[in-house]
Coordinates of C-alpha atoms in Angstrom, one line a residue:
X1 CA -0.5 86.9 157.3
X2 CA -0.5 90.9 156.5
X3 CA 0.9 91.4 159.7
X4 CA 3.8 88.5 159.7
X5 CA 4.4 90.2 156.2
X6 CA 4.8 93.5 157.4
X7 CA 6.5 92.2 159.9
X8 CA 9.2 90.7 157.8
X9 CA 9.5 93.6 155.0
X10 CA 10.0 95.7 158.5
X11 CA 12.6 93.3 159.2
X12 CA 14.3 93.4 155.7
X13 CA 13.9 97.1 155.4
X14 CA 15.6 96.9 158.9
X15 CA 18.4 94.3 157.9
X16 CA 18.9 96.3 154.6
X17 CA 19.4 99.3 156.5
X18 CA 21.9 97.7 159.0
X19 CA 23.2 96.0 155.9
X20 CA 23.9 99.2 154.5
X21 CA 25.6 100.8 157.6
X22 CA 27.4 98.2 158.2
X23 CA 29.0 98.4 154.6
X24 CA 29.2 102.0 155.0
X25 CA 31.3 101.4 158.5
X26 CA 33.5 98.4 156.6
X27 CA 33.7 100.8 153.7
X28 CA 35.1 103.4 156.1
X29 CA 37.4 101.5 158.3
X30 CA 38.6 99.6 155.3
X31 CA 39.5 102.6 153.7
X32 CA 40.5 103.7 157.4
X33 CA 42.7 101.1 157.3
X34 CA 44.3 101.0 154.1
X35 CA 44.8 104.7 154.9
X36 CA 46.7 103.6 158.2
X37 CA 48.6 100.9 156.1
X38 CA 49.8 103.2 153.6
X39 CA 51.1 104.9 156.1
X40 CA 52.8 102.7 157.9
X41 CA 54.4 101.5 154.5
X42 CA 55.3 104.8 153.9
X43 CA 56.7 105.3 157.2
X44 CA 58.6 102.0 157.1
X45 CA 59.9 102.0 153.7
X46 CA 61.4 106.0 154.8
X47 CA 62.8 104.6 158.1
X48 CA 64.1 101.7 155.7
X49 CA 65.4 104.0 153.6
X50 CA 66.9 105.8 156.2
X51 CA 68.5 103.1 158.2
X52 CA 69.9 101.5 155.0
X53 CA 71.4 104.7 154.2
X54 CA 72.7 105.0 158.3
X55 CA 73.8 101.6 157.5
X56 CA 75.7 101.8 154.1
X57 CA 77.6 104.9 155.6
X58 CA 78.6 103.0 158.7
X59 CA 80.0 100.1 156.0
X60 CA 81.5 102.2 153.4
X61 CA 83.2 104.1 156.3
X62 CA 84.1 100.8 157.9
X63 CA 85.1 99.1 154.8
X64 CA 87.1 102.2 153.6
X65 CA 88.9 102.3 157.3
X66 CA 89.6 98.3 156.9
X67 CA 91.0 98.4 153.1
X68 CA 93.0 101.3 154.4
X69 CA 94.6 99.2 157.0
X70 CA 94.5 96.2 154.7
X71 CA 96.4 98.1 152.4
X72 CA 98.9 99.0 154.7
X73 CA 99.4 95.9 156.2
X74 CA 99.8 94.3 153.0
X75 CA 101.9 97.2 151.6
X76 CA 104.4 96.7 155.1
X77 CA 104.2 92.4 154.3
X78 CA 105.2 93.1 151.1
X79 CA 107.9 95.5 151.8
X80 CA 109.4 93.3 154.6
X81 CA 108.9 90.5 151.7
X82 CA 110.7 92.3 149.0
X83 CA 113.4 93.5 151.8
X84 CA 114.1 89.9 152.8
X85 CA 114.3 88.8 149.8
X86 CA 116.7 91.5 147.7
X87 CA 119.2 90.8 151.0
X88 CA 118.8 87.2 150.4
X89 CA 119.6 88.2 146.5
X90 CA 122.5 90.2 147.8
X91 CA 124.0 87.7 150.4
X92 CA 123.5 85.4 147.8
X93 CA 125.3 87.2 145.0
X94 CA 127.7 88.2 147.3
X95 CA 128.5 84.9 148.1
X96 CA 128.7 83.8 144.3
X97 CA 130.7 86.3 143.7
X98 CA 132.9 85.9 146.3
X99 CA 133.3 81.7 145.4
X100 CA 133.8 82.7 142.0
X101 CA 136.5 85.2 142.6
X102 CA 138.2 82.5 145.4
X103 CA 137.5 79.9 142.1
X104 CA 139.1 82.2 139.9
X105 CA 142.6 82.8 141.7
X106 CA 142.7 79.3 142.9
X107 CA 142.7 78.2 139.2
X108 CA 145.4 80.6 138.3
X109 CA 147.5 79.3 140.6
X110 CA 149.2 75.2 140.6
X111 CA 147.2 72.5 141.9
X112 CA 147.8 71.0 145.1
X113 CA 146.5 68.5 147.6
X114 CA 145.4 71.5 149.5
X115 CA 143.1 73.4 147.3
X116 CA 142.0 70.1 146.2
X117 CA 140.7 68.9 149.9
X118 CA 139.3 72.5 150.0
X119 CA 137.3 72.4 146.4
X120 CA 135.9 68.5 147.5
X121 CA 134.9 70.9 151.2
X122 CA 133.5 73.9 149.3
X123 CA 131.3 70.9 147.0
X124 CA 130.3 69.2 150.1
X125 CA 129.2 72.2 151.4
X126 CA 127.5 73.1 148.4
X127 CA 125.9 69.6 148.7
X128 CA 124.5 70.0 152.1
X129 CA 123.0 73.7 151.7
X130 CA 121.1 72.7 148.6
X131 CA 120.2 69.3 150.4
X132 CA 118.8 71.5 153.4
X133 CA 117.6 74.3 150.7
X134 CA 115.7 71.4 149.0
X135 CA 114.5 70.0 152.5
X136 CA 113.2 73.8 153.7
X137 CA 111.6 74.4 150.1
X138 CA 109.6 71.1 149.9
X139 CA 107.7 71.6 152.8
X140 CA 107.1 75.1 152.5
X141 CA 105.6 73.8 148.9
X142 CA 103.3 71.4 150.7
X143 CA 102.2 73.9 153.1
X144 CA 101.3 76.1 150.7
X145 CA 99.6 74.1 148.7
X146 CA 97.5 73.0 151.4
X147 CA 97.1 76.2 152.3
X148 CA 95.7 77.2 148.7
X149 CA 93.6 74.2 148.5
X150 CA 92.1 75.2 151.7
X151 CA 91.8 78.7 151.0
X152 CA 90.4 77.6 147.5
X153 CA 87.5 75.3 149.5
X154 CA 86.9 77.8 151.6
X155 CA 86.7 80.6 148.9
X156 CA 84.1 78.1 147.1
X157 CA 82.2 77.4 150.2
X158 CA 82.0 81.5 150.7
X159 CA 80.7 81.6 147.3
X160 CA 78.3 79.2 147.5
X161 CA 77.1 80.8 151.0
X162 CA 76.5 84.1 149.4
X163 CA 74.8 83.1 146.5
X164 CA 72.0 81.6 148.7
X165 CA 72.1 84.7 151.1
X166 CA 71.7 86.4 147.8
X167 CA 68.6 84.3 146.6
X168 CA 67.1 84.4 149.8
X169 CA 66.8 88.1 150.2
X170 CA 65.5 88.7 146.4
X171 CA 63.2 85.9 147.5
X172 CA 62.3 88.2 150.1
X173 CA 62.4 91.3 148.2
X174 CA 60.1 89.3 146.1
X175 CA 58.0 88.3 148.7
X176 CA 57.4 91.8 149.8
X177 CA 56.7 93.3 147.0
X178 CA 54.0 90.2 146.3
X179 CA 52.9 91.3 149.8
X180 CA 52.9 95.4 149.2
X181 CA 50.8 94.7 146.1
X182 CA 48.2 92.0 147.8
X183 CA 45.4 93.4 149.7
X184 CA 45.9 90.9 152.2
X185 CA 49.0 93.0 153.6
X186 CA 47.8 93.7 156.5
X187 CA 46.6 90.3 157.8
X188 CA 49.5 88.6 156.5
X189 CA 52.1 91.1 157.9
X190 CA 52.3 91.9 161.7
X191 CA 54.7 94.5 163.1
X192 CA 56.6 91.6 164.9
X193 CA 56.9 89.6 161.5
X194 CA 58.0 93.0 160.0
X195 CA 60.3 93.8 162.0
X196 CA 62.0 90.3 162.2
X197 CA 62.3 90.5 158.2
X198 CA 63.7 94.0 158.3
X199 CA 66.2 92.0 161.4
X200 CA 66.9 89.1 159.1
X201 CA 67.4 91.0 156.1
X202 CA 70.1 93.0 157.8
X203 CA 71.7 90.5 159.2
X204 CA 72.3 88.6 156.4
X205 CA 73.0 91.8 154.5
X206 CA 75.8 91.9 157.0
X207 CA 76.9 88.4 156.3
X208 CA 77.0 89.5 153.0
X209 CA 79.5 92.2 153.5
X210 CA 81.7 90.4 156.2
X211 CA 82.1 87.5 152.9
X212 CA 82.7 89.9 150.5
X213 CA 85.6 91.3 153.0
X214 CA 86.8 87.3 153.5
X215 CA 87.0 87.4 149.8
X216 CA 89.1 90.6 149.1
X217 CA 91.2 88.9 152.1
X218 CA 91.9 85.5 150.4
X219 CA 92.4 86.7 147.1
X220 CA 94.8 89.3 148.7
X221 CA 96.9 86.7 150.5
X222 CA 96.1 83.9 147.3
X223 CA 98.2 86.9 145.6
X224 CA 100.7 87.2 148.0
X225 CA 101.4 83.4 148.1
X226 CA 101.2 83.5 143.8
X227 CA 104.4 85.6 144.5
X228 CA 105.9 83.6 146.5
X229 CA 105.2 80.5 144.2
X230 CA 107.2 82.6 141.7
X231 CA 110.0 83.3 143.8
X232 CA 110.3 79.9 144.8
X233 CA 110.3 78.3 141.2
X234 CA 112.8 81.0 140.3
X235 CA 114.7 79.5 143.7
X236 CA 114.4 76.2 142.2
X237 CA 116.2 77.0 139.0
X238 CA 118.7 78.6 140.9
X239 CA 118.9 75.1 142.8
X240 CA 119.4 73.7 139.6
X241 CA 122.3 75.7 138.6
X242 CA 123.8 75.2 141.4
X243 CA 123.9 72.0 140.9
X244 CA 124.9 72.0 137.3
X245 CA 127.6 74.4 138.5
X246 CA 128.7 71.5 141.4
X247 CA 129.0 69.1 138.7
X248 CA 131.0 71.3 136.7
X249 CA 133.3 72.0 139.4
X250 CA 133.4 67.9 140.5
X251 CA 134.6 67.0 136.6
X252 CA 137.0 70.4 137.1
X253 CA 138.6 68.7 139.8
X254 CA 138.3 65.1 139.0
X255 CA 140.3 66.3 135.5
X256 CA 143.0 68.2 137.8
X257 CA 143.1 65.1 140.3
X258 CA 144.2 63.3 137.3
X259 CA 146.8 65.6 136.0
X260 CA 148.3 66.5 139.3
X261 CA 148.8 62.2 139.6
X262 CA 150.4 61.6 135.7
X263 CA 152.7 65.3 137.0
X264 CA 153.6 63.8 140.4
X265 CA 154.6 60.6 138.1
X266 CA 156.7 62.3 135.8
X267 CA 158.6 64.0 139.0
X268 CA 159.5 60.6 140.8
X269 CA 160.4 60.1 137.5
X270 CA 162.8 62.6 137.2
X271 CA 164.0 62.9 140.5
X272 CA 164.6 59.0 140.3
X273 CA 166.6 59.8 137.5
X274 CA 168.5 63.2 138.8
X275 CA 169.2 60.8 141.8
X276 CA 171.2 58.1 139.3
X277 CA 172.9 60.8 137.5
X278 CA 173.6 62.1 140.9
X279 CA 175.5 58.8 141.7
X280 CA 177.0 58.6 139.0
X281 CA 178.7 62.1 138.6
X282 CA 179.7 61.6 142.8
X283 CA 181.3 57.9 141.0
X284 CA 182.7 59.7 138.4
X285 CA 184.2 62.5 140.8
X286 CA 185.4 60.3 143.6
X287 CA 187.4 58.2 140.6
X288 CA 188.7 61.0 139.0
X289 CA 190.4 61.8 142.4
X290 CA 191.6 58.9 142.5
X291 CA 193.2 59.1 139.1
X292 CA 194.6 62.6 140.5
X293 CA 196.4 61.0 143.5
X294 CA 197.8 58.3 141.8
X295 CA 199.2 60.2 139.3
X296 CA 200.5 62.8 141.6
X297 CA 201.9 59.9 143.7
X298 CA 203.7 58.5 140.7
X299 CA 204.6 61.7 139.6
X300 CA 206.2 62.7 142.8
X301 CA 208.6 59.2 142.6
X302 CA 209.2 60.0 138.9
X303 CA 210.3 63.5 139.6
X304 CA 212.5 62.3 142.7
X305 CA 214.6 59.8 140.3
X306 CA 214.4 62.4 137.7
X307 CA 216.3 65.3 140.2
X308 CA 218.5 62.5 141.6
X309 CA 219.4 61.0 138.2
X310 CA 219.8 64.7 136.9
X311 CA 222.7 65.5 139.7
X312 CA 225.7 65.1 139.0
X313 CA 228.4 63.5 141.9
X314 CA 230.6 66.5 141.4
X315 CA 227.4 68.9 142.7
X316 CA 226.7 66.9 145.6
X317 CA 230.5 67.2 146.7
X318 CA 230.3 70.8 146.8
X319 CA 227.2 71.1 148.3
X320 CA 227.4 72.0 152.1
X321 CA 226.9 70.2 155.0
X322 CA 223.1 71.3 155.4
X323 CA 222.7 69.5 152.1
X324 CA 224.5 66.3 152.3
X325 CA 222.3 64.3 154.0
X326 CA 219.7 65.2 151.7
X327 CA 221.9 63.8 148.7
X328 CA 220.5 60.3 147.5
X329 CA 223.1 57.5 148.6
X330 CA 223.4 53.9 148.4
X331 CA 221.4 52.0 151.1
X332 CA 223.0 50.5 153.3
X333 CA 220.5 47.8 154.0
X334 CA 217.6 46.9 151.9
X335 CA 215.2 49.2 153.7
X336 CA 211.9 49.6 151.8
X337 CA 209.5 52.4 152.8
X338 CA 206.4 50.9 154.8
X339 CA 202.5 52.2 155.0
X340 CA 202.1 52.9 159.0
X341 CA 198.0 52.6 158.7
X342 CA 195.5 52.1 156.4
X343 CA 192.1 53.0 156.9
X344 CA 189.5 52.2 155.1
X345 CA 185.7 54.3 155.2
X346 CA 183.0 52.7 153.3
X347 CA 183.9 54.2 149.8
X348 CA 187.0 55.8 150.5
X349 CA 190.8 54.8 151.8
X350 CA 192.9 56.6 153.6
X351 CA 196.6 55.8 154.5
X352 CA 200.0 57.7 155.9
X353 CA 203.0 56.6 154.0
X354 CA 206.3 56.8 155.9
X355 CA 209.6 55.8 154.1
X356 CA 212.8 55.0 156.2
X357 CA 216.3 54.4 154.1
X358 CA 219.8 54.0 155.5
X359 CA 222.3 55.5 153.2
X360 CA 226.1 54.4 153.6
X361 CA 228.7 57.4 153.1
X362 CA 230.9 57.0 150.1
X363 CA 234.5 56.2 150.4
X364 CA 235.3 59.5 149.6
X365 CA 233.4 61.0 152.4
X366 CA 235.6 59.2 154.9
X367 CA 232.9 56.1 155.1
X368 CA 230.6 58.6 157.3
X369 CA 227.8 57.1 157.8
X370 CA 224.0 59.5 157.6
X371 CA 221.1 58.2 159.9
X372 CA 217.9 57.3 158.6
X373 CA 215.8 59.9 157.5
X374 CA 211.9 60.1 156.7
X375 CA 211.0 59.9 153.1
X376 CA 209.3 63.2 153.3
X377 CA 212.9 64.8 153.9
X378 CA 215.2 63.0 151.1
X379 CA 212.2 63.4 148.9
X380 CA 212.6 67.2 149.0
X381 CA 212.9 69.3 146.2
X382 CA 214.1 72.8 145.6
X383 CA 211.8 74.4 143.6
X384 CA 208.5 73.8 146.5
X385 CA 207.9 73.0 149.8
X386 CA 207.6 68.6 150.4
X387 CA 204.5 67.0 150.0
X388 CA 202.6 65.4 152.4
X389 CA 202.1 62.2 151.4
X390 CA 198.8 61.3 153.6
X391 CA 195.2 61.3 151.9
X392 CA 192.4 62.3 154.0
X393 CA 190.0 59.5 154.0
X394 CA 187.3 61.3 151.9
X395 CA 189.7 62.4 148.8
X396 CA 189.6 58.9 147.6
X397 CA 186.9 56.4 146.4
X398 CA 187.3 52.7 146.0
X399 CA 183.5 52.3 145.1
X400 CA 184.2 52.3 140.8
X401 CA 188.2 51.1 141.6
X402 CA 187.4 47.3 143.3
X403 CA 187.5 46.3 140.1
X404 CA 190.6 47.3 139.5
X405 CA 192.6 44.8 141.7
X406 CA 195.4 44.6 139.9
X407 CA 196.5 48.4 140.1
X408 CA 199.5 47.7 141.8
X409 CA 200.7 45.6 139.4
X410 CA 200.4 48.5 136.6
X411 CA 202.7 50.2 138.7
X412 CA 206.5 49.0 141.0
X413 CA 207.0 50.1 144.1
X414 CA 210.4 49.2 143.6
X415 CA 212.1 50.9 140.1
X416 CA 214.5 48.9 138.1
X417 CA 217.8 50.9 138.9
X418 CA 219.2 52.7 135.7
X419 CA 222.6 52.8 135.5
X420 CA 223.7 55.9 133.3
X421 CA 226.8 55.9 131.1
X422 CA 229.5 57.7 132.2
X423 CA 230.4 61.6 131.1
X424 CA 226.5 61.3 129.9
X425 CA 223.4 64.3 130.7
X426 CA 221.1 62.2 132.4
X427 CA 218.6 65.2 131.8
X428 CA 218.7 64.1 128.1
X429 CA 217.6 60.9 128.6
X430 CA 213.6 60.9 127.3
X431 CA 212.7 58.7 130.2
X432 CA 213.8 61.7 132.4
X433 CA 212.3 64.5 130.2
X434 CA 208.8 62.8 130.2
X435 CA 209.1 62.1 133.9
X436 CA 209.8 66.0 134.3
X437 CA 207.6 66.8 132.0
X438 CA 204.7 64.5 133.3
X439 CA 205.7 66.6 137.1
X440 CA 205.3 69.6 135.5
X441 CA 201.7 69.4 133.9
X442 CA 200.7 67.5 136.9
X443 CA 201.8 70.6 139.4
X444 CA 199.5 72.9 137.3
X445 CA 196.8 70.7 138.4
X446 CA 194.7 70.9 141.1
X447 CA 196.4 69.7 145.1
X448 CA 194.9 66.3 146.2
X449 CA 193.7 68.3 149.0
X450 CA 192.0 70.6 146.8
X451 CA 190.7 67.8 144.2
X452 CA 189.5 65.8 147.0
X453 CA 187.6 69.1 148.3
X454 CA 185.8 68.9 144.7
X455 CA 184.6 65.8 145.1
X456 CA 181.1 65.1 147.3
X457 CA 181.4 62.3 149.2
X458 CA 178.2 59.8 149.4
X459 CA 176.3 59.7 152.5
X460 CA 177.1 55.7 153.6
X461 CA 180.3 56.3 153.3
X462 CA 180.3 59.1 156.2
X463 CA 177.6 56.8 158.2
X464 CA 179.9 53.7 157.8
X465 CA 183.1 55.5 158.4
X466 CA 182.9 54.9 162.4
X467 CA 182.5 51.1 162.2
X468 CA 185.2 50.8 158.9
X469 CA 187.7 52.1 161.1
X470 CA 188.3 49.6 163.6
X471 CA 188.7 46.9 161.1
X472 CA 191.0 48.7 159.2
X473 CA 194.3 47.7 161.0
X474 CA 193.6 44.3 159.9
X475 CA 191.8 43.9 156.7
X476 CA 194.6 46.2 155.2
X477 CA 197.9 44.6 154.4
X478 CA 201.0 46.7 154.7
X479 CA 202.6 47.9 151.3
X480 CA 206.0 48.1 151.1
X481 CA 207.5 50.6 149.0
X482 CA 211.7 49.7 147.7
X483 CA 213.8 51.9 145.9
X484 CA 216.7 51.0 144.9
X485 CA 219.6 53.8 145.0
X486 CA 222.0 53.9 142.5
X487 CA 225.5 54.9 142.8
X488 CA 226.2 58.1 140.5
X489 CA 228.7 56.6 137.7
X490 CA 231.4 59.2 138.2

């Protein structure tokens, strides 16, 4: 028993001894250890240091370099933008001005069918570029907005994505710094592990940075299409008063269309009536002419009684030869001047009057006997030239006279013959002196040719005038004209 005892307080001494080297060698390689672990952290978390320094440079010089050229880019969109859109302004105001200006002389001037076809072409035109302005601006609204909405989405999604990254690496921040201050460090933590954190925390560090870029881009461009938002709702109220302006324009002209109508009224109005009172003064003129020549007619038979009854037979004896036959003697027949023709044009007459009379020599002139001799000759008078006793065929108008059927009967063709007293002044008969006076007045006056000149002959009766002339010959009877010569009492 001494001996087993020995033996086992040999053995303990033994095992206590091995006990205590062996703590000794754990106490040295753990502090061995730890010593190589604090190095390694050390060395890791300077190489850290270092690389995230490396690696913030190389960002900050990227992300400088890529705002710069963001900025640019944006700066040139937005220039190109505001270019487009101050010569849209201009071509735009240009063209406002330019309608306005064309609006403004065209109202100055009268109204006419014309400028009215051209203001209904100007509104359609107005009609179809804010039809087509309204059809390019509606689906440029939908685009963006789907655009926005997607951009919005997206924008949350990012959001979203980096607030995880985010929790995740101060989850892992956390985790390491639960790890640096463990003692378990170094069992837990390999160098692969390490080095795949250090991996993954860059990496998502990265992701980080490429979101945060794809948010300064979408708010960028969310700005840009804010603009254009506001330059298309100020487009839209430009629409609008455009269209206010149409409808302006549509009442201006719907106001005219009815003016210009009650105006081209009133002028068929008036040129109906300038028409009637036309045809009436052309009536008026064409009878007065009429008047004329019957007058001048009558006058011309008055004033040849008148010189024959105011010649005594004592003159006519001493006259000479050239003048006898001229003298007025007694027919010797009961020859009565006759119309040759008598034509008749619509509203005027024409006719050629040719009077024949036989006159028997007195006894005293040896019963010589004169040949017949044409009106126009015995009907000569001293003081002027014969007159010619045709009418053209537009100096006279029957139009007003039809009425007047019984003219002829105002007035004999054949004069009652006076027989003057003897030793008597037939010039101081009043018959005679109103006769010459009446002659007198009426030579003043204006020539049948020259009063028919006044007068405007209607259009039917020149367009009729072809086919009146045939049937003249027979619708017109022949007038005969007697006068009866008196023997001078001696």
């Amino acid at each position: 028993n001494d001996e087993y005892s020995k033996k086992v307080q040999e053995a303990l001494s033994s095992a206590a001894s091995t006990k205590s080297n062996l703590e000794e060698k754990l106490s040295s390689e753990q502090e061995a250890h730890e010593k190589a672990l604090r190095d390694l952290c050390t060395a890791l978390e300077s190489e850290h240091a270092s690389r995230i320094e490396e690696l913030e440079n190389a960002l900050s010089k990227e992300r400088s370099v890529f705002e710069e050229r963001l900025r640019e880019s944006l700066a040139d969109l937005q220039r190109q933008h505001e270019e487009a859109i101050d010569r849209l302004k201009a071509q735009h105001n240009e063209e406002l001005e330019a309608k306005k200006r064309a609006f403004e002389e065209e109202t100055k001037q009268q109204a006419t069918p014309q400028l009215d076809n051209k203001y209904e072409e100007e509104l359609i035109a107005l009609k179809v570029e804010l039809k087509d302005m309204r059809a390019t601006v509606k689906p440029i609204f939908v685009i963006k907005n789907r655009i926005i909405d997607k951009l919005k989405h997206e924008n949350s999604l990012l959001m979203k994505q980096m607030k995880e990254q985010r929790n995740k690496i101060q989850r892992l921040e956390n985790e390491l710094e639960e790890a640096k201050n463990s003692n378990q460090l170094f069992s837990i933590v390999s160098g692969d592990h390490s080095s795949s954190l250090q991996d993954e925390i860059w990496s998502l560090r990265s992701v980080l940075e490429l979101r945060s870029q794809e948010n300064s881009s979408l708010r960028s461009e969310m700005e840009i299409l804010r603009d254009e938002l506001e330059q298309k709702v100020a487009l839209e109220q430009r629409v609008e008063t455009l269209e206010a302006r149409c409808e302006d324009l549509k009442a201006q002209l719907e106001s005219k269309d009815s003016y210009e109508r009650d105006i081209s009224q009133q002028n068929e109005l008036v040129v109906a009536s300038l028409r009637e009172i036309s045809k009436h003064n052309k009536r008026l003129a064409q009878k007065n002419e009429e008047l004329v020549y019957r007058l001048r007619q009558k006058s011309e038979v008055v004033s040849v009684l008148a010189n024959q009854l105011a010649t005594p037979p004592r003159l006519s004896r001493s006259l000479g030869p050239e003048n006898i036959e001229h003298t007025p003697e007694k027919p010797a027949s009961s020859s009565s001047p006759m119309i040759k023709f008598m034509v008749q044009k619509g509203d005027s007459v024409s006719w050629t009057l040719e009077i024949d009379e036989s006159c028997e020599a007195q006894p005293k002139n040896n019963g010589a006997t004169t040949p017949k001799v044409p009106r126009a000759n015995s009907m000569r008078m001293p003081p002027r030239k014969a007159n010619d006793f045709r009418a053209r065929s537009k100096s006279v108008s029957t139009a007003e006279s039809m009425k007047e059927n019984n003219w002829g009967s105002m007035y004999s063709s054949t004069p009652v013959p006076v027989r003057r007293r003897p030793r008597s002044d037939p010039s101081n008969s009043p018959a005679v002196q109103q006769a010459v006076n009446t002659n007198n007045e009426l030579q003043a006056g204006p020539r049948p040719q020259e009063a028919g000149g006044e007068a405007m002959i209607s259009e039917e009766a020149s367009a009729t005038s072809s086919d009146d002339e045939s049937s003249a010959s027979t619708d017109m009877p022949r007038l005969s004209m007697e006068f009866g010569w008196s023997d001078p009492a001696e």
